[in-house]
PDB file of N, CA and C in Angstrom:
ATOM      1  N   UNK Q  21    -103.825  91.015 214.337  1.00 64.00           N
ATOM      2  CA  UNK Q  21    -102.891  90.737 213.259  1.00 64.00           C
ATOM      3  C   UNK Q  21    -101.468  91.073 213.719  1.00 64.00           C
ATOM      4  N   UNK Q  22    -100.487  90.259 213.475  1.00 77.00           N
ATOM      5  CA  UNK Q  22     -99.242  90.393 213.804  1.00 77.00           C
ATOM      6  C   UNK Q  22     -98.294  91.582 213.220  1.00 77.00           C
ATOM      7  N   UNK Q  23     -97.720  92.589 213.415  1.00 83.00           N
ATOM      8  CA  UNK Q  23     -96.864  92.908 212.531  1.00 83.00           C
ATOM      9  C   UNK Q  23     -95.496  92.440 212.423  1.00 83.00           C
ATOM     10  N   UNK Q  24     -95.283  92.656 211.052  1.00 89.00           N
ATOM     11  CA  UNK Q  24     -93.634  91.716 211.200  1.00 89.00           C
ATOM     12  C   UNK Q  24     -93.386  92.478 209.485  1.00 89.00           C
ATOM     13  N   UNK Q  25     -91.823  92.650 209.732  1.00 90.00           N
ATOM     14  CA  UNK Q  25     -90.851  93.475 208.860  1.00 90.00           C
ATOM     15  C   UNK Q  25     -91.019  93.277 207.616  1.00 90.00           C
ATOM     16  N   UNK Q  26     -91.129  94.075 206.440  1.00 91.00           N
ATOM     17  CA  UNK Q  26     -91.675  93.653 204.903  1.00 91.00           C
ATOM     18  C   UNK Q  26     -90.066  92.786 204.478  1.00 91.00           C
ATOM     19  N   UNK Q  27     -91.093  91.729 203.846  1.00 92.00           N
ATOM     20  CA  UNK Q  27     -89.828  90.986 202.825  1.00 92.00           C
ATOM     21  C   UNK Q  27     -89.420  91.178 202.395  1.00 92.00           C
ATOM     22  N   UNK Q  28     -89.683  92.584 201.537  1.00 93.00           N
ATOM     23  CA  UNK Q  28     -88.006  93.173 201.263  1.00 93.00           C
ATOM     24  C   UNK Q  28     -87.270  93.432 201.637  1.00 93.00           C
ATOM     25  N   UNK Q  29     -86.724  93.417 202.787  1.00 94.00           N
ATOM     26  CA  UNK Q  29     -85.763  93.716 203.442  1.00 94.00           C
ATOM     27  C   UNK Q  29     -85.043  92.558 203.514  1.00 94.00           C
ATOM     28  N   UNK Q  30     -83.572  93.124 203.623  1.00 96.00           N
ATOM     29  CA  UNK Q  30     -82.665  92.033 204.171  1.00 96.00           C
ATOM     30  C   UNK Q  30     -83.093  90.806 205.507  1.00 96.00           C
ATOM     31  N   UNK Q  31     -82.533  90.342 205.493  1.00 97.00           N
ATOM     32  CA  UNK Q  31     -83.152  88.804 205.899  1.00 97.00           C
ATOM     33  C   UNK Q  31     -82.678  89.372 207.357  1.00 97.00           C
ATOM     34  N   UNK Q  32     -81.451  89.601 207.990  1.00 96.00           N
ATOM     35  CA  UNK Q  32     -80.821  90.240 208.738  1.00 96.00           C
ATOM     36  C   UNK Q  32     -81.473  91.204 209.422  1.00 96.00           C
ATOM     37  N   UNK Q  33     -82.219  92.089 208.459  1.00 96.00           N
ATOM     38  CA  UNK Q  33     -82.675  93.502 209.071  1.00 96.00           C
ATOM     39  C   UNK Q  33     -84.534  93.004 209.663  1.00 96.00           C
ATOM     40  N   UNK Q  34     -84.754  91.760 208.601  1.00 95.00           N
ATOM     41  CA  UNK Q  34     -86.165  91.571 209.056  1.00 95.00           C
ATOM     42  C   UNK Q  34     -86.205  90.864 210.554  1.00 95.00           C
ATOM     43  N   UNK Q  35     -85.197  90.363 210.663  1.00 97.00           N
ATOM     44  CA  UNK Q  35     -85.151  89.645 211.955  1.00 97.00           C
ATOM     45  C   UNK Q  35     -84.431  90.404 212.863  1.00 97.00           C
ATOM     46  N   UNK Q  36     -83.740  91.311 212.714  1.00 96.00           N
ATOM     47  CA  UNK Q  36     -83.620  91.976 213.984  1.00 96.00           C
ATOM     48  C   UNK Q  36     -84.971  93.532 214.142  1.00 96.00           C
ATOM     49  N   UNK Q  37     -85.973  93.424 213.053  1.00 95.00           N
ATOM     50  CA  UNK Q  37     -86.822  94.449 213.682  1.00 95.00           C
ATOM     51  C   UNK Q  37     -87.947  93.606 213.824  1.00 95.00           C
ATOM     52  N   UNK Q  38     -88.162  92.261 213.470  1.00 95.00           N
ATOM     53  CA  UNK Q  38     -89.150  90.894 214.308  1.00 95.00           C
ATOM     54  C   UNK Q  38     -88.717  90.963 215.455  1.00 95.00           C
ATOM     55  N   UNK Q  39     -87.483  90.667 215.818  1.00 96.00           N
ATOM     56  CA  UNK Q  39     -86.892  90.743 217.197  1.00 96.00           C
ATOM     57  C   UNK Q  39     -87.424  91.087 218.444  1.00 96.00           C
ATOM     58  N   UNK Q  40     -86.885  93.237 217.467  1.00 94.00           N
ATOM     59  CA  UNK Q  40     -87.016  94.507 218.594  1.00 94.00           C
ATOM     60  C   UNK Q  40     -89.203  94.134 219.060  1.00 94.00           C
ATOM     61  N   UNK Q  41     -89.680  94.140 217.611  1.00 93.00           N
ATOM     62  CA  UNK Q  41     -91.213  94.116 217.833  1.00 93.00           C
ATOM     63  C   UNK Q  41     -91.499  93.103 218.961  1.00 93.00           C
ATOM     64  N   UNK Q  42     -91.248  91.791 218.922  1.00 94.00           N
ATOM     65  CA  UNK Q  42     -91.804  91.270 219.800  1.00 94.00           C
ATOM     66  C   UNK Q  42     -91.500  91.206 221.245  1.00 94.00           C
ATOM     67  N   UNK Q  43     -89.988  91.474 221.352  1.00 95.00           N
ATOM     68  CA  UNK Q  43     -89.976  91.884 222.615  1.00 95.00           C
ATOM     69  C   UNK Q  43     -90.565  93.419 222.966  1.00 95.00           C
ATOM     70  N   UNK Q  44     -90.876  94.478 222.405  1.00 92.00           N
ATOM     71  CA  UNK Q  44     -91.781  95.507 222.566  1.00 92.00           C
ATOM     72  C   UNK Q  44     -93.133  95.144 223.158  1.00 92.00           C
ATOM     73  N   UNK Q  45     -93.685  94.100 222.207  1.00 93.00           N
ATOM     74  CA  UNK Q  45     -94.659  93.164 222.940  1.00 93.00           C
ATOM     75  C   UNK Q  45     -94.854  92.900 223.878  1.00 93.00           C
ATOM     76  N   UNK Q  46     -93.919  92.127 224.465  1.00 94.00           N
ATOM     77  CA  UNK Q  46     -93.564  91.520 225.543  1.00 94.00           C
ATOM     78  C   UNK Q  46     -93.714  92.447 226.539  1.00 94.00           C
ATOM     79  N   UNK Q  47     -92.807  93.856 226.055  1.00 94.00           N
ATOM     80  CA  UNK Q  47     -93.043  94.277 227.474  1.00 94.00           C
ATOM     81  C   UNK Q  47     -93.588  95.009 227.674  1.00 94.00           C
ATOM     82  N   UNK Q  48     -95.002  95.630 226.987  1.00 93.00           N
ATOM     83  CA  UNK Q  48     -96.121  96.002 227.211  1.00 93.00           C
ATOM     84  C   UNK Q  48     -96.867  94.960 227.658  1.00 93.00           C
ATOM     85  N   UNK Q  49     -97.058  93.812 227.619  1.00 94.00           N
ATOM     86  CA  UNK Q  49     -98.160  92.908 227.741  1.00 94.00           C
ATOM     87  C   UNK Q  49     -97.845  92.520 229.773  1.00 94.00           C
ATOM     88  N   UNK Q  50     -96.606  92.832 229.593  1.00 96.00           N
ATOM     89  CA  UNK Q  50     -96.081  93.166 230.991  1.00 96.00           C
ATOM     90  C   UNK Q  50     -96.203  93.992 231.954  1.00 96.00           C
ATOM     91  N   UNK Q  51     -96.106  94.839 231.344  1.00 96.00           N
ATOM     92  CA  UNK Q  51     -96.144  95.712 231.738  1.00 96.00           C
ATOM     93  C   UNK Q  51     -94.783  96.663 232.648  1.00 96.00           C
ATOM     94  N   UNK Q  52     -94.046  95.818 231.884  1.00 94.00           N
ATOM     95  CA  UNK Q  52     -92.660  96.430 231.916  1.00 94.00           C
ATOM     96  C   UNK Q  52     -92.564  97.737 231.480  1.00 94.00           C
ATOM     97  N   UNK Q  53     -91.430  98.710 232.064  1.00 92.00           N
ATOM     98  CA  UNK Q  53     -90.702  99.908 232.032  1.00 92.00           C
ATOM     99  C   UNK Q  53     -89.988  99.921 230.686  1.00 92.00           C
ATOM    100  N   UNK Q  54     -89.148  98.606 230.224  1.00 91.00           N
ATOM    101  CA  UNK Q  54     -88.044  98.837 228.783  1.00 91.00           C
ATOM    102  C   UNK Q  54     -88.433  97.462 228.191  1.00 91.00           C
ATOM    103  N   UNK Q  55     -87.425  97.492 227.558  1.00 91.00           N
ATOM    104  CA  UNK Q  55     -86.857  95.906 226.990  1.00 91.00           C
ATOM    105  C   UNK Q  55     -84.973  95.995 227.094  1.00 91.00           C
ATOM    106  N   UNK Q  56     -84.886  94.858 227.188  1.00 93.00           N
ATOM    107  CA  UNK Q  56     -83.365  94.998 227.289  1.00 93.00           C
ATOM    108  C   UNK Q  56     -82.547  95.494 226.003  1.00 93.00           C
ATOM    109  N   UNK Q  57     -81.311  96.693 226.425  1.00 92.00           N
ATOM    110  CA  UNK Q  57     -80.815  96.982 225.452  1.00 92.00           C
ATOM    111  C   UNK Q  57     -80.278  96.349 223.948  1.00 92.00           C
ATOM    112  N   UNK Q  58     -79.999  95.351 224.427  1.00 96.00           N
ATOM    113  CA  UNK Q  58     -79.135  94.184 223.268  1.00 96.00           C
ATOM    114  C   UNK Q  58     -80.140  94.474 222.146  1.00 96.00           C
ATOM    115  N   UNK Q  59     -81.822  94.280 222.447  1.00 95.00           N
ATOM    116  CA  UNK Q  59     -82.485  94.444 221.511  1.00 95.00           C
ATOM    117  C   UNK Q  59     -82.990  95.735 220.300  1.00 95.00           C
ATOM    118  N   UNK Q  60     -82.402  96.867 221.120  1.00 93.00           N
ATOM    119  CA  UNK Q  60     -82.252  98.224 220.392  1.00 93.00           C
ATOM    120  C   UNK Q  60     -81.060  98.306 219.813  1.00 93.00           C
ATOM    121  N   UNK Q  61     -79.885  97.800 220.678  1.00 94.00           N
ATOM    122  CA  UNK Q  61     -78.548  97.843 219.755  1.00 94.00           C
ATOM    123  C   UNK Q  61     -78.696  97.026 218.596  1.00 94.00           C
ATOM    124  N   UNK Q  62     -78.624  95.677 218.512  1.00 96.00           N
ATOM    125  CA  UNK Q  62     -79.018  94.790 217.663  1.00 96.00           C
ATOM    126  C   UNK Q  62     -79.361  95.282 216.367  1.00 96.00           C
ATOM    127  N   UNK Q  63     -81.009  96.116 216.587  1.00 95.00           N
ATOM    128  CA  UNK Q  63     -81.421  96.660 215.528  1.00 95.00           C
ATOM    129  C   UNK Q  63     -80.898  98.075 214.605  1.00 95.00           C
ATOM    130  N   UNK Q  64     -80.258  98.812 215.815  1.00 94.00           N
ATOM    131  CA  UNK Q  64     -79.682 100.342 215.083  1.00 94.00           C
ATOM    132  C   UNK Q  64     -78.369  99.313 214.415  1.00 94.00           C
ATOM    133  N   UNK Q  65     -77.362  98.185 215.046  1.00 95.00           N
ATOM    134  CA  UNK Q  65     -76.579  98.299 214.420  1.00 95.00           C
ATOM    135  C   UNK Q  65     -76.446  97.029 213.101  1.00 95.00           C
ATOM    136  N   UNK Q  66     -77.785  96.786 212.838  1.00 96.00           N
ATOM    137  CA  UNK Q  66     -77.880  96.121 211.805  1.00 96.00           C
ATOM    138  C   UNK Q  66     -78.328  96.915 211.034  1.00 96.00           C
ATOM    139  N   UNK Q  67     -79.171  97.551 211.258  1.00 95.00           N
ATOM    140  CA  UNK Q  67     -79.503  98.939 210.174  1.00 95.00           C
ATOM    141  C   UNK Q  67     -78.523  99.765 209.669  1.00 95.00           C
ATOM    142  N   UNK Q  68     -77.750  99.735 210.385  1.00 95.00           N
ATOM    143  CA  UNK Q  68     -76.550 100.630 210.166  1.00 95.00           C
ATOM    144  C   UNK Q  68     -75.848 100.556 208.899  1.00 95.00           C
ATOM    145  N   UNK Q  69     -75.909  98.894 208.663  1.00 96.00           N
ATOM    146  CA  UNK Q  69     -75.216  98.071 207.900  1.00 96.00           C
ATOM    147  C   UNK Q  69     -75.945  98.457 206.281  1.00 96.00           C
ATOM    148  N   UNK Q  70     -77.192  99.204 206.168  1.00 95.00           N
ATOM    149  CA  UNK Q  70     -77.536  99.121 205.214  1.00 95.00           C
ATOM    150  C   UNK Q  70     -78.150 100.908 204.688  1.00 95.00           C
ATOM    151  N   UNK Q  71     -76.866 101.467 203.846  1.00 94.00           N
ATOM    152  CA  UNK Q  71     -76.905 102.904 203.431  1.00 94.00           C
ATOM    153  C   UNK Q  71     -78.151 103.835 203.503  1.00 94.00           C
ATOM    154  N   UNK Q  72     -79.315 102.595 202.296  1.00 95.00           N
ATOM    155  CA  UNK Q  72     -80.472 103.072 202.146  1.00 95.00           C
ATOM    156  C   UNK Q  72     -81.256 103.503 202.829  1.00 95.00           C
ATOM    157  N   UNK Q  73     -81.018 102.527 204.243  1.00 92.00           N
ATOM    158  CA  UNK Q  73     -82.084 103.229 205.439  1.00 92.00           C
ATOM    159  C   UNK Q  73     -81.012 103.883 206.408  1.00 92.00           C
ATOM    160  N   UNK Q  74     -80.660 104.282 206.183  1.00 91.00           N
ATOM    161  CA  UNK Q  74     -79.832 105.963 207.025  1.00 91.00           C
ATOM    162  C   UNK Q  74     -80.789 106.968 207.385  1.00 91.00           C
ATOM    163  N   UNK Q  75     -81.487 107.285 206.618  1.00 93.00           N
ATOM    164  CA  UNK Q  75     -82.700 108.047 207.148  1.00 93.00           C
ATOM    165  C   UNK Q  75     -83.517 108.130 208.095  1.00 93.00           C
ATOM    166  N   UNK Q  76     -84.050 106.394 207.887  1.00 91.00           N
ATOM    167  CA  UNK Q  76     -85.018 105.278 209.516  1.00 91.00           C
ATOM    168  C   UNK Q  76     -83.643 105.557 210.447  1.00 91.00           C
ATOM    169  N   UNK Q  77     -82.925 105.459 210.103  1.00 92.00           N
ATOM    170  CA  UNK Q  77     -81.507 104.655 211.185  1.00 92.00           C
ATOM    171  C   UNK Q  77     -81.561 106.084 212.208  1.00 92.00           C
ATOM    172  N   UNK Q  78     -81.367 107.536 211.461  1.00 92.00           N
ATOM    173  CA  UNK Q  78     -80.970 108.817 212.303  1.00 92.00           C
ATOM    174  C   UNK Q  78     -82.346 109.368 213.274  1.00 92.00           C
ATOM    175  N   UNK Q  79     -83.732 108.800 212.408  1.00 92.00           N
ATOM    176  CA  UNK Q  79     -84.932 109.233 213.250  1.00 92.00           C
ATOM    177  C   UNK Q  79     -84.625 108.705 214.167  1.00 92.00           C
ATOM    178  N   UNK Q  80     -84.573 107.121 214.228  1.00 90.00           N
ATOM    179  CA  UNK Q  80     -84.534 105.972 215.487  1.00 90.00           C
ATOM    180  C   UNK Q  80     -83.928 106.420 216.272  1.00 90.00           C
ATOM    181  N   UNK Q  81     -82.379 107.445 215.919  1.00 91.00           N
ATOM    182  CA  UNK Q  81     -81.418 107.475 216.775  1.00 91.00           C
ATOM    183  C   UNK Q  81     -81.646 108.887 217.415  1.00 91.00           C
ATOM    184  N   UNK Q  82     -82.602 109.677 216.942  1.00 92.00           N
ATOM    185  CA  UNK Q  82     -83.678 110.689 217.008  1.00 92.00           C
ATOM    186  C   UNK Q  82     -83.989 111.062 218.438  1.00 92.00           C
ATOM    187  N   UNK Q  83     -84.829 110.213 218.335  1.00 88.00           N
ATOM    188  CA  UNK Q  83     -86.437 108.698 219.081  1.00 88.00           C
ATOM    189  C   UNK Q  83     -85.347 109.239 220.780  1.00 88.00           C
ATOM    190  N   UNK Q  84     -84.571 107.774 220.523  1.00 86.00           N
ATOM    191  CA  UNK Q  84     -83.544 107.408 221.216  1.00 86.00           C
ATOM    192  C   UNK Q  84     -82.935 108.840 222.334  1.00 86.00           C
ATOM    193  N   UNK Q  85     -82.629 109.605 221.971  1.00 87.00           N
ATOM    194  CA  UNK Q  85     -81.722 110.281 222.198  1.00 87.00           C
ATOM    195  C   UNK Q  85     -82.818 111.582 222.917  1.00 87.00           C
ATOM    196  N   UNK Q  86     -83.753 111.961 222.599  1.00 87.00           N
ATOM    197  CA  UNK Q  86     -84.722 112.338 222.944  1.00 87.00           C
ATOM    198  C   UNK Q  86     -85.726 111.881 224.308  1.00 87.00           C
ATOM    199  N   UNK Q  87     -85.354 110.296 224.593  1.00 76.00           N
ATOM    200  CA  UNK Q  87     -85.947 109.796 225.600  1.00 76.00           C
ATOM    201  C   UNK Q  87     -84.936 109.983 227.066  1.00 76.00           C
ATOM    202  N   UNK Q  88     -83.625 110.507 226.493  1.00 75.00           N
ATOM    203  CA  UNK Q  88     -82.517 110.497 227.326  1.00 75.00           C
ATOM    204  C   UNK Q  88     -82.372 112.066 228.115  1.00 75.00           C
ATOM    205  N   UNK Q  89     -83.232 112.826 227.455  1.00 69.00           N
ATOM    206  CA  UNK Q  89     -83.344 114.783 228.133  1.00 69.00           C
ATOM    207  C   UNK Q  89     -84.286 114.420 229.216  1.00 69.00           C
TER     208      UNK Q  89
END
């Protein structure tokens, strides 16, 4: 079964975390090391755009920042 972003969300935010997911996909099925950045920026800074998820937005940036120690 596919996952893909609930319809409630902004149209914007569902397609840039369809985006990030399938290239995640991608590069496990690869067996790739990352995915290219554009696709993490993309998503923190469309999220950004929306108050309510500030919460998701600071874990992500959490996540992120944590993979960098």
């Amino acid at each position: 079964m596919k996952k893909r972003a609930s319809k409630f969300l902004p149209i914007d935010l569902q397609v840039a975390i369809n985006t990030f997911v399938e290239q995640f996909n991608i590069m496990e099925e690869n067996n790739l090391d990352t995915i290219p950045p554009e696709y993490t920026t993309n998503l923190l800074e469309t999220m950004a755009k929306y108050p309510e998820h500030n919460n998701i937005l600071l874990d992500l940036l959490d996540i992120i920042n944590e993979g960098f120690k």
